[in-house]
mmCIF file of C-alpha atoms and ligand atoms in Angstrom:
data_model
loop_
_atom_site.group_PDB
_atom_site.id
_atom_site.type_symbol
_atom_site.label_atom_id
_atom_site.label_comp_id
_atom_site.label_asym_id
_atom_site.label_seq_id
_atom_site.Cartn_x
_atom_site.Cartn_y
_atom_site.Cartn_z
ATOM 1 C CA UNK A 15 22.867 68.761 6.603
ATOM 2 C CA UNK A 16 22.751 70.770 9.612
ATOM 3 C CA UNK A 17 22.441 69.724 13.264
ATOM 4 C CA UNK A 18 18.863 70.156 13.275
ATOM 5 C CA UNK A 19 18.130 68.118 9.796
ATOM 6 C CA UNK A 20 20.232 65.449 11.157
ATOM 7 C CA UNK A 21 18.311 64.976 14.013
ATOM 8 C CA UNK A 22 15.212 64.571 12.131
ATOM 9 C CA UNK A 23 16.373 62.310 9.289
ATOM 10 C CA UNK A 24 17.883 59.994 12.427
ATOM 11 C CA UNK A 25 14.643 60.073 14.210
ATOM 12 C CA UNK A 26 12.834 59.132 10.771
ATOM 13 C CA UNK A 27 15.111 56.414 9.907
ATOM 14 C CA UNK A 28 14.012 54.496 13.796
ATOM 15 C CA UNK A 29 10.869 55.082 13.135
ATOM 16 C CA UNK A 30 11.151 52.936 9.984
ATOM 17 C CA UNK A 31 13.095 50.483 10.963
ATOM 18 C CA UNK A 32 10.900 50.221 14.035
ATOM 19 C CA UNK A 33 7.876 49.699 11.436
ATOM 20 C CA UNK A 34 10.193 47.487 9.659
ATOM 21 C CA UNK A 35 10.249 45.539 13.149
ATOM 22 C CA UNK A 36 6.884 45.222 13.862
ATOM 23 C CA UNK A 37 5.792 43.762 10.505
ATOM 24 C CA UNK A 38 8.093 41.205 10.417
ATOM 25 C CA UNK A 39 7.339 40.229 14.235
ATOM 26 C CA UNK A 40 3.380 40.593 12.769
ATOM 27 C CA UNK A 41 1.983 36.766 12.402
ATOM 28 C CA UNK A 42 2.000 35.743 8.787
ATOM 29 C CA UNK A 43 -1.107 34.526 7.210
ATOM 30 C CA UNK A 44 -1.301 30.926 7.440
ATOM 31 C CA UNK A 45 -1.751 29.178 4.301
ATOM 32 C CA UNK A 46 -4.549 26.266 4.008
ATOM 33 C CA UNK A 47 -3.099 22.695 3.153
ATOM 34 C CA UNK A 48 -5.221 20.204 2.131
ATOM 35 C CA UNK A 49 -6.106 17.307 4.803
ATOM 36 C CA UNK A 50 -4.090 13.936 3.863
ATOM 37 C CA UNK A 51 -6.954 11.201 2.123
ATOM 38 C CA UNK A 52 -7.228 8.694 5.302
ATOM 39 C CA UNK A 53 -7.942 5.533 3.469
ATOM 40 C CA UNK A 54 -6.577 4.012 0.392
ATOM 41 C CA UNK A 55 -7.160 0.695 -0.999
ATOM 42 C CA UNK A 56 -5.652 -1.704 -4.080
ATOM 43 C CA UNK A 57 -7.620 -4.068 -6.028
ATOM 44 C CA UNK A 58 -5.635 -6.594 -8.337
ATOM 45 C CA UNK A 59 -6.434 -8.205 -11.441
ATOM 46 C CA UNK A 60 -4.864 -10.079 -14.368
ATOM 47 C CA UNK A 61 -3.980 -7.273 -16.218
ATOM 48 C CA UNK A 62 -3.621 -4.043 -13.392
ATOM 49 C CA UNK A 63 -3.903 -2.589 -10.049
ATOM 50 C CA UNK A 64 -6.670 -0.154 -8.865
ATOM 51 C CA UNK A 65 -6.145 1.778 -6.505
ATOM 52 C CA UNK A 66 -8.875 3.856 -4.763
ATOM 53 C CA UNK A 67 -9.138 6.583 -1.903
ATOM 54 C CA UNK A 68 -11.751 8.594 0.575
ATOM 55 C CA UNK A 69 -11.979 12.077 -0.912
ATOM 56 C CA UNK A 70 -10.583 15.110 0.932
ATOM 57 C CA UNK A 71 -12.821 18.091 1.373
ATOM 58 C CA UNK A 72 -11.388 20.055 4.314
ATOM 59 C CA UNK A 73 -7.580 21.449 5.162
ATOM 60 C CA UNK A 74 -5.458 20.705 8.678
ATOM 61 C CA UNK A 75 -6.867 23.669 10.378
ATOM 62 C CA UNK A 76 -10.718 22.914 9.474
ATOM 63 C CA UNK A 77 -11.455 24.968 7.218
ATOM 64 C CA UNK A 78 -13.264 24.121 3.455
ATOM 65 C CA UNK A 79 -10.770 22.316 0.766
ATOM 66 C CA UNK A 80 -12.430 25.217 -1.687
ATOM 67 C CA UNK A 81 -9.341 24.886 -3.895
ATOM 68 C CA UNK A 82 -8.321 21.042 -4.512
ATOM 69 C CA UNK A 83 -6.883 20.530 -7.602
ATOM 70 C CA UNK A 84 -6.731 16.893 -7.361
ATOM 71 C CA UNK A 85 -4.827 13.843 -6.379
ATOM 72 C CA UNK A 86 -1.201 12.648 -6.788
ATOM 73 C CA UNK A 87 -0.384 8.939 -6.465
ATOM 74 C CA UNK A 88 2.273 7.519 -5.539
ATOM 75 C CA UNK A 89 3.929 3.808 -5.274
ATOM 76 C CA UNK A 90 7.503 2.324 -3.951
ATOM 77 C CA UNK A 91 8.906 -1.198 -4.073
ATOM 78 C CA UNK A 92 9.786 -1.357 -0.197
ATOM 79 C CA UNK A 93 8.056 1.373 2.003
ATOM 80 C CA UNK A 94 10.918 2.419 3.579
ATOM 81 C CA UNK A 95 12.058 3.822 0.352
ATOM 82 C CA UNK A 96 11.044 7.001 -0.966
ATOM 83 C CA UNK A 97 7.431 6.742 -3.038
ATOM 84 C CA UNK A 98 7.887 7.944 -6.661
ATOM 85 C CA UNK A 99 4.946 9.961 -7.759
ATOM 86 C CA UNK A 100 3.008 8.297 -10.785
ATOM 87 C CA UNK A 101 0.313 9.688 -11.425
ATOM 88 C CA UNK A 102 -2.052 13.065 -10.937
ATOM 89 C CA UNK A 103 -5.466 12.383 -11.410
ATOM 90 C CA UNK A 104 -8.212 15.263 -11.317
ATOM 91 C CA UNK A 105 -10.778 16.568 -8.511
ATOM 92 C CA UNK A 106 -13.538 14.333 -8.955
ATOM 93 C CA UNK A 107 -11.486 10.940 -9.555
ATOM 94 C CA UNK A 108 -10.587 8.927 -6.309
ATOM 95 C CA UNK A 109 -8.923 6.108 -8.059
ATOM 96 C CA UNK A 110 -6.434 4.874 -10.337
ATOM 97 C CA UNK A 111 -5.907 2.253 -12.670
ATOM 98 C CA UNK A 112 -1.858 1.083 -12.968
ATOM 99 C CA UNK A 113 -1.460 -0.889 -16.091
ATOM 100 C CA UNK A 114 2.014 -1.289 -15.566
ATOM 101 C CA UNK A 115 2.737 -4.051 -13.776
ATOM 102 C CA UNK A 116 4.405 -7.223 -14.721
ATOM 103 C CA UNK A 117 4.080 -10.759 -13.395
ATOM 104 C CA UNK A 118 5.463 -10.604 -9.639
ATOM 105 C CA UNK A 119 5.976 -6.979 -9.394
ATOM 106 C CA UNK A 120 5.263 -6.135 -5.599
ATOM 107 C CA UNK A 121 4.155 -2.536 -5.247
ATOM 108 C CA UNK A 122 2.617 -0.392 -2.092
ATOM 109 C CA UNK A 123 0.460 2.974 -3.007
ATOM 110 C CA UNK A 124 -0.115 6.108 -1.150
ATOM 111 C CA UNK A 125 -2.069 9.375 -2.385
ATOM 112 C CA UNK A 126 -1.799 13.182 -1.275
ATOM 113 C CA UNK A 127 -4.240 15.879 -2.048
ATOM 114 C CA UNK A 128 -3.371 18.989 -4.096
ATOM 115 C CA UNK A 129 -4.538 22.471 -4.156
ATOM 116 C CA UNK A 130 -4.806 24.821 -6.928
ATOM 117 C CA UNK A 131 -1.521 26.342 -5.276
ATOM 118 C CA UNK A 132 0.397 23.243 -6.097
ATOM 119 C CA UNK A 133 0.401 22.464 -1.900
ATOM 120 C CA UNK A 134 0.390 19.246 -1.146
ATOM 121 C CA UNK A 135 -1.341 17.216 1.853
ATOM 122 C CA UNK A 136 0.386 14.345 3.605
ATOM 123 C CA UNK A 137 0.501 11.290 2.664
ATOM 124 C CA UNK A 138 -2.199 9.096 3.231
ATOM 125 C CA UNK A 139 -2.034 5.841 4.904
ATOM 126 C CA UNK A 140 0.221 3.435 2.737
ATOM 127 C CA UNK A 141 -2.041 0.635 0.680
ATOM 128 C CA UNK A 142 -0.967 -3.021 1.647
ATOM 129 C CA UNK A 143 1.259 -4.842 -0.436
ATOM 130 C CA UNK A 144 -0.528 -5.406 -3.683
ATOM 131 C CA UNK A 145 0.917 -7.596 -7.293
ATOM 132 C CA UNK A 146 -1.118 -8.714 -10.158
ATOM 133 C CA UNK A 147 -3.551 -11.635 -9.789
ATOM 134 C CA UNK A 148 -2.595 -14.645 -10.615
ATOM 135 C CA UNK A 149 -3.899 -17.641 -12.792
ATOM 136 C CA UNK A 150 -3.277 -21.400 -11.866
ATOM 137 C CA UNK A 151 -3.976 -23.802 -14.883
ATOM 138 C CA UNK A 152 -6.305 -26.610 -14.361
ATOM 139 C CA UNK A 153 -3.350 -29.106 -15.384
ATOM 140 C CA UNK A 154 -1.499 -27.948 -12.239
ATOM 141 C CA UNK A 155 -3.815 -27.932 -9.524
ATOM 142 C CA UNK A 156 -3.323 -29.552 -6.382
ATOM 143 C CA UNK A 157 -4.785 -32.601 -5.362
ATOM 144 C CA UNK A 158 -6.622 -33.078 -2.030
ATOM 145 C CA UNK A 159 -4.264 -33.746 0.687
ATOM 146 C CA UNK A 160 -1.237 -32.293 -1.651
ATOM 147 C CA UNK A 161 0.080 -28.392 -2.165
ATOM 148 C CA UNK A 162 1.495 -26.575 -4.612
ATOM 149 C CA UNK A 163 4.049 -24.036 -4.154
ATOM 150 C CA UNK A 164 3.448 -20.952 -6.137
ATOM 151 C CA UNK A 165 5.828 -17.287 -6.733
ATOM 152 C CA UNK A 166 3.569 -13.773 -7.328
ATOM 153 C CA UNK A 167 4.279 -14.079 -11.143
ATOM 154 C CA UNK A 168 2.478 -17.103 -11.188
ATOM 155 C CA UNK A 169 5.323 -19.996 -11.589
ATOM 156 C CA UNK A 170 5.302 -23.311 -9.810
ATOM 157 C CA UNK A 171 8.177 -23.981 -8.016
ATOM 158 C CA UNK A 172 9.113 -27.515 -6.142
ATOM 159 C CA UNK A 173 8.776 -28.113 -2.383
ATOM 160 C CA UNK A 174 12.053 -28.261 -1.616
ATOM 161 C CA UNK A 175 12.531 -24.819 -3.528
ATOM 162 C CA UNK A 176 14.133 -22.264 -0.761
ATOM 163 C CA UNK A 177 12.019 -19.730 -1.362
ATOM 164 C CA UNK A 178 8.262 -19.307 -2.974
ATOM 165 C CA UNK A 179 5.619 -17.072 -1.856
ATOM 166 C CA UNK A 180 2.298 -18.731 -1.484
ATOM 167 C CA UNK A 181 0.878 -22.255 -1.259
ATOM 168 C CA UNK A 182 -2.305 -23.599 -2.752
ATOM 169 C CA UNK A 183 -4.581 -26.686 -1.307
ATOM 170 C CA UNK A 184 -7.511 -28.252 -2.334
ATOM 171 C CA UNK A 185 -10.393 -28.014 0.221
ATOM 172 C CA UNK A 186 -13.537 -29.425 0.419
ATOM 173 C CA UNK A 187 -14.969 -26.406 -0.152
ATOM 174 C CA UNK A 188 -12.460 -24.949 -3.192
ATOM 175 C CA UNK A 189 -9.227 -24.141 -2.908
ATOM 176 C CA UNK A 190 -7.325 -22.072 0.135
ATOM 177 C CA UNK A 191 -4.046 -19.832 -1.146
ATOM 178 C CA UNK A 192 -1.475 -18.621 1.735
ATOM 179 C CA UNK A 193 1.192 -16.814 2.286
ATOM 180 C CA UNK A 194 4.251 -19.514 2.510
ATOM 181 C CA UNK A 195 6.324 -16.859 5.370
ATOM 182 C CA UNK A 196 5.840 -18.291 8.831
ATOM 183 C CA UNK A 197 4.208 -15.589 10.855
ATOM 184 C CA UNK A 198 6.740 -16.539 13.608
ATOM 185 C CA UNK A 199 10.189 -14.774 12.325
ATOM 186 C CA UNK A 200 9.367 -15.162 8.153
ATOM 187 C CA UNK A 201 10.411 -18.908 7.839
ATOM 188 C CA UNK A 202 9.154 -20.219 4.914
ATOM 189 C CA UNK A 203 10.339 -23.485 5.272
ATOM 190 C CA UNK A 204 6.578 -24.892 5.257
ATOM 191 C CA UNK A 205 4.901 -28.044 5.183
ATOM 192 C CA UNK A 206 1.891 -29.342 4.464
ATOM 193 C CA UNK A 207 1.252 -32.819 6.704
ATOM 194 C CA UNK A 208 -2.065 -34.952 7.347
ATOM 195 C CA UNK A 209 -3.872 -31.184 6.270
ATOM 196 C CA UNK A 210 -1.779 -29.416 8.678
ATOM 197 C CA UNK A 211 0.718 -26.552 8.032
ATOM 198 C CA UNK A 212 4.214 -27.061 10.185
ATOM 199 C CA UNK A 213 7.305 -24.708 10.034
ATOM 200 C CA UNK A 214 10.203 -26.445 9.773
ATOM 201 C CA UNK A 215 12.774 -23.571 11.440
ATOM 202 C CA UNK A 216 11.082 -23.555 15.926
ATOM 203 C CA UNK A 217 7.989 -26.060 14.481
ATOM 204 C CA UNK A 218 4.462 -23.840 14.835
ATOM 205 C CA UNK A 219 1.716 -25.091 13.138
ATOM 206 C CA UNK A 220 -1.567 -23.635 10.800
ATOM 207 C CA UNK A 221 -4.500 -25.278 10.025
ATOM 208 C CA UNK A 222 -5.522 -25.706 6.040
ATOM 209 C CA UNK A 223 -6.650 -22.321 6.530
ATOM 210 C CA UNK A 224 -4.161 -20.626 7.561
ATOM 211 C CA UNK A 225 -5.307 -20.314 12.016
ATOM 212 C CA UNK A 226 -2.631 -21.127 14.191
ATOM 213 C CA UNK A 227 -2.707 -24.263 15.973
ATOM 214 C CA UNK A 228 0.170 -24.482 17.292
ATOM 215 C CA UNK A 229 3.294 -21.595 18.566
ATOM 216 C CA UNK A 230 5.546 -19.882 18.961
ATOM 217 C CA UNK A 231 3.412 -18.315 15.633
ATOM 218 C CA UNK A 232 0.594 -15.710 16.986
ATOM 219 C CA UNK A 233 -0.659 -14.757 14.114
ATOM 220 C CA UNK A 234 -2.212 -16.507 11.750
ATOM 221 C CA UNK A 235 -0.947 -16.939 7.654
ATOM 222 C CA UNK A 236 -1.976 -14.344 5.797
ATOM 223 C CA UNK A 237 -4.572 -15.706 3.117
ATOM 224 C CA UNK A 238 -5.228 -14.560 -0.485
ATOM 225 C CA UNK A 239 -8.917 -15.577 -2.292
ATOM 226 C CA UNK A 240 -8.586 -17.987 -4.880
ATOM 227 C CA UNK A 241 -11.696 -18.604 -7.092
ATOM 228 C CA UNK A 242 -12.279 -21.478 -9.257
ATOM 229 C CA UNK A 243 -12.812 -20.229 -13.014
ATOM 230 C CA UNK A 244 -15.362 -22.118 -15.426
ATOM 231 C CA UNK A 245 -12.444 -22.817 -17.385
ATOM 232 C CA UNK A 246 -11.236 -24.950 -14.891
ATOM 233 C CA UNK A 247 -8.050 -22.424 -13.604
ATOM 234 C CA UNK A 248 -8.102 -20.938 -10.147
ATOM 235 C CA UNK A 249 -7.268 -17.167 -10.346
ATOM 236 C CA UNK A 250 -5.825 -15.810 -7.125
ATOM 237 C CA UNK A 251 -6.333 -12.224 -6.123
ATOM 238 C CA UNK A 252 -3.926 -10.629 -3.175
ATOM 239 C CA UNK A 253 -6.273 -7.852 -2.638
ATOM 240 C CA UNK A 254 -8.178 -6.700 0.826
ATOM 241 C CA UNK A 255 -11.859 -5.704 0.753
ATOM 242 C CA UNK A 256 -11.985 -2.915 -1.537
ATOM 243 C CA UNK A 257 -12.651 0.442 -0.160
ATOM 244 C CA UNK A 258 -16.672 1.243 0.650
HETATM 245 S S1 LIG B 16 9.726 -19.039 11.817
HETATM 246 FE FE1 LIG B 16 8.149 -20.504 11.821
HETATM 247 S S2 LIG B 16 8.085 -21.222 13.827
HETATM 248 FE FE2 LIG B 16 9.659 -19.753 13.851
#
């Protein structure tokens, strides 16, 4: 190669690399993701969970969800821990039926949107805390003025047991189910006196149905709806208003 040739071939090579430059400092195409769903909702029964969700029809930057492939649920235990995926459910379905559940299993649900490119959206919202319903015999309910002191698989535990998860009193009106954890600091050192709820750990107070009447409490006991059966049971369901 003489002086000339090398000149040229040097000259060629910046001019490549100087392409080379340009397209990689060139914007890339962004690619579409799918918005996250921005509600989600559980509904318990006896036998499952349903969960449902608001369908997704755009992506983050606005434009048309032309491509969704469908839905992937998730669940977790504790939702500080990661959600394991459970299910993928197709386009058109925005819910999901979780048949595996046993007595007292606690569970919290979120959903993400797919696209035929396997990208996923965010994760929605997370569901609240949702178990299977539960059934109270007729033998076993409470008797006006008493409680009973019930765990999410449905046993009935003592008073004096340290730990259960919900009460259950007779009302004139049917029966009222709570959440036994003080809204204070979690105490659930609860009881029920002359129709009144006191905590037994800094002393705040709840009516029957679950309003505070009494601090250092703000907030009032969360409160499940309990239904008298024909049969004679009460079944009580820990589930929100389903999603509209
Ligand atoms: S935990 Fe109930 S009053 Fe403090």
């Amino acid at each position: 190669m003489n002086r000339r040739e090398f000149l040229a071939f040097a000259a060629s090579l910046a001019t490549s690399s100087l392409i080379a430059s340009c397209s990689d400092d060139a914007p890339s195409q962004s690619v579409p993701v799918p918005k996250a769903p921005e509600r989600i909702s559980v509904q318990d029964s006896l036998n499952d969970v349903l969960a449902r969700w608001s369908a997704v029809t755009t992506n983050v930057d606005g434009s048309p969800l032309a491509d969704l492939a469908g839905y992937r649920v998730y669940r977790a235990r504790i939702p500080s821990r990661p959600f394991q995926l459970v299910a993928a459910v197709p386009p058109n379905a925005l819910e999901w039926r979780d048949g595996s559940l046993r007595p007292g299993d606690i569970f919290y649900y979120k959903v993400k949107a797919v696209n035929a490119k396997g990208i996923e959206s965010d994760f929605s919202p997370e569901s609240q805390a949702i178990s299977l319903s539960i059934r109270v015999a007729s033998e076993v309910l409470p008797a006006f003025g008493a409680a009973l002191f019930l765990n999410r698989n449905g046993d009935v535990v003592p008073p004096s047991a340290s730990r259960s998860d919900l009460t259950l009193t007779r009302s004139a009106d049917g029966f009222i189910a709570l959440s036994r954890f003080c809204t204070h600091a979690g105490c659930s050192n609860m009881r029920f006196e002359n129709q009144v709820w006191v905590c037994q750990c800094h002393g705040s107070q709840f009516s029957q149905q679950g309003r505070v009447l009494g601090s250092p409490a703000q907030t009032d006991l969360e409160r499940y709806r309990a239904t008298l059966q024909p049969d004679g049971s009460v079944i009580i369901s820990f589930s929100s208003s389903p999603l509209q």
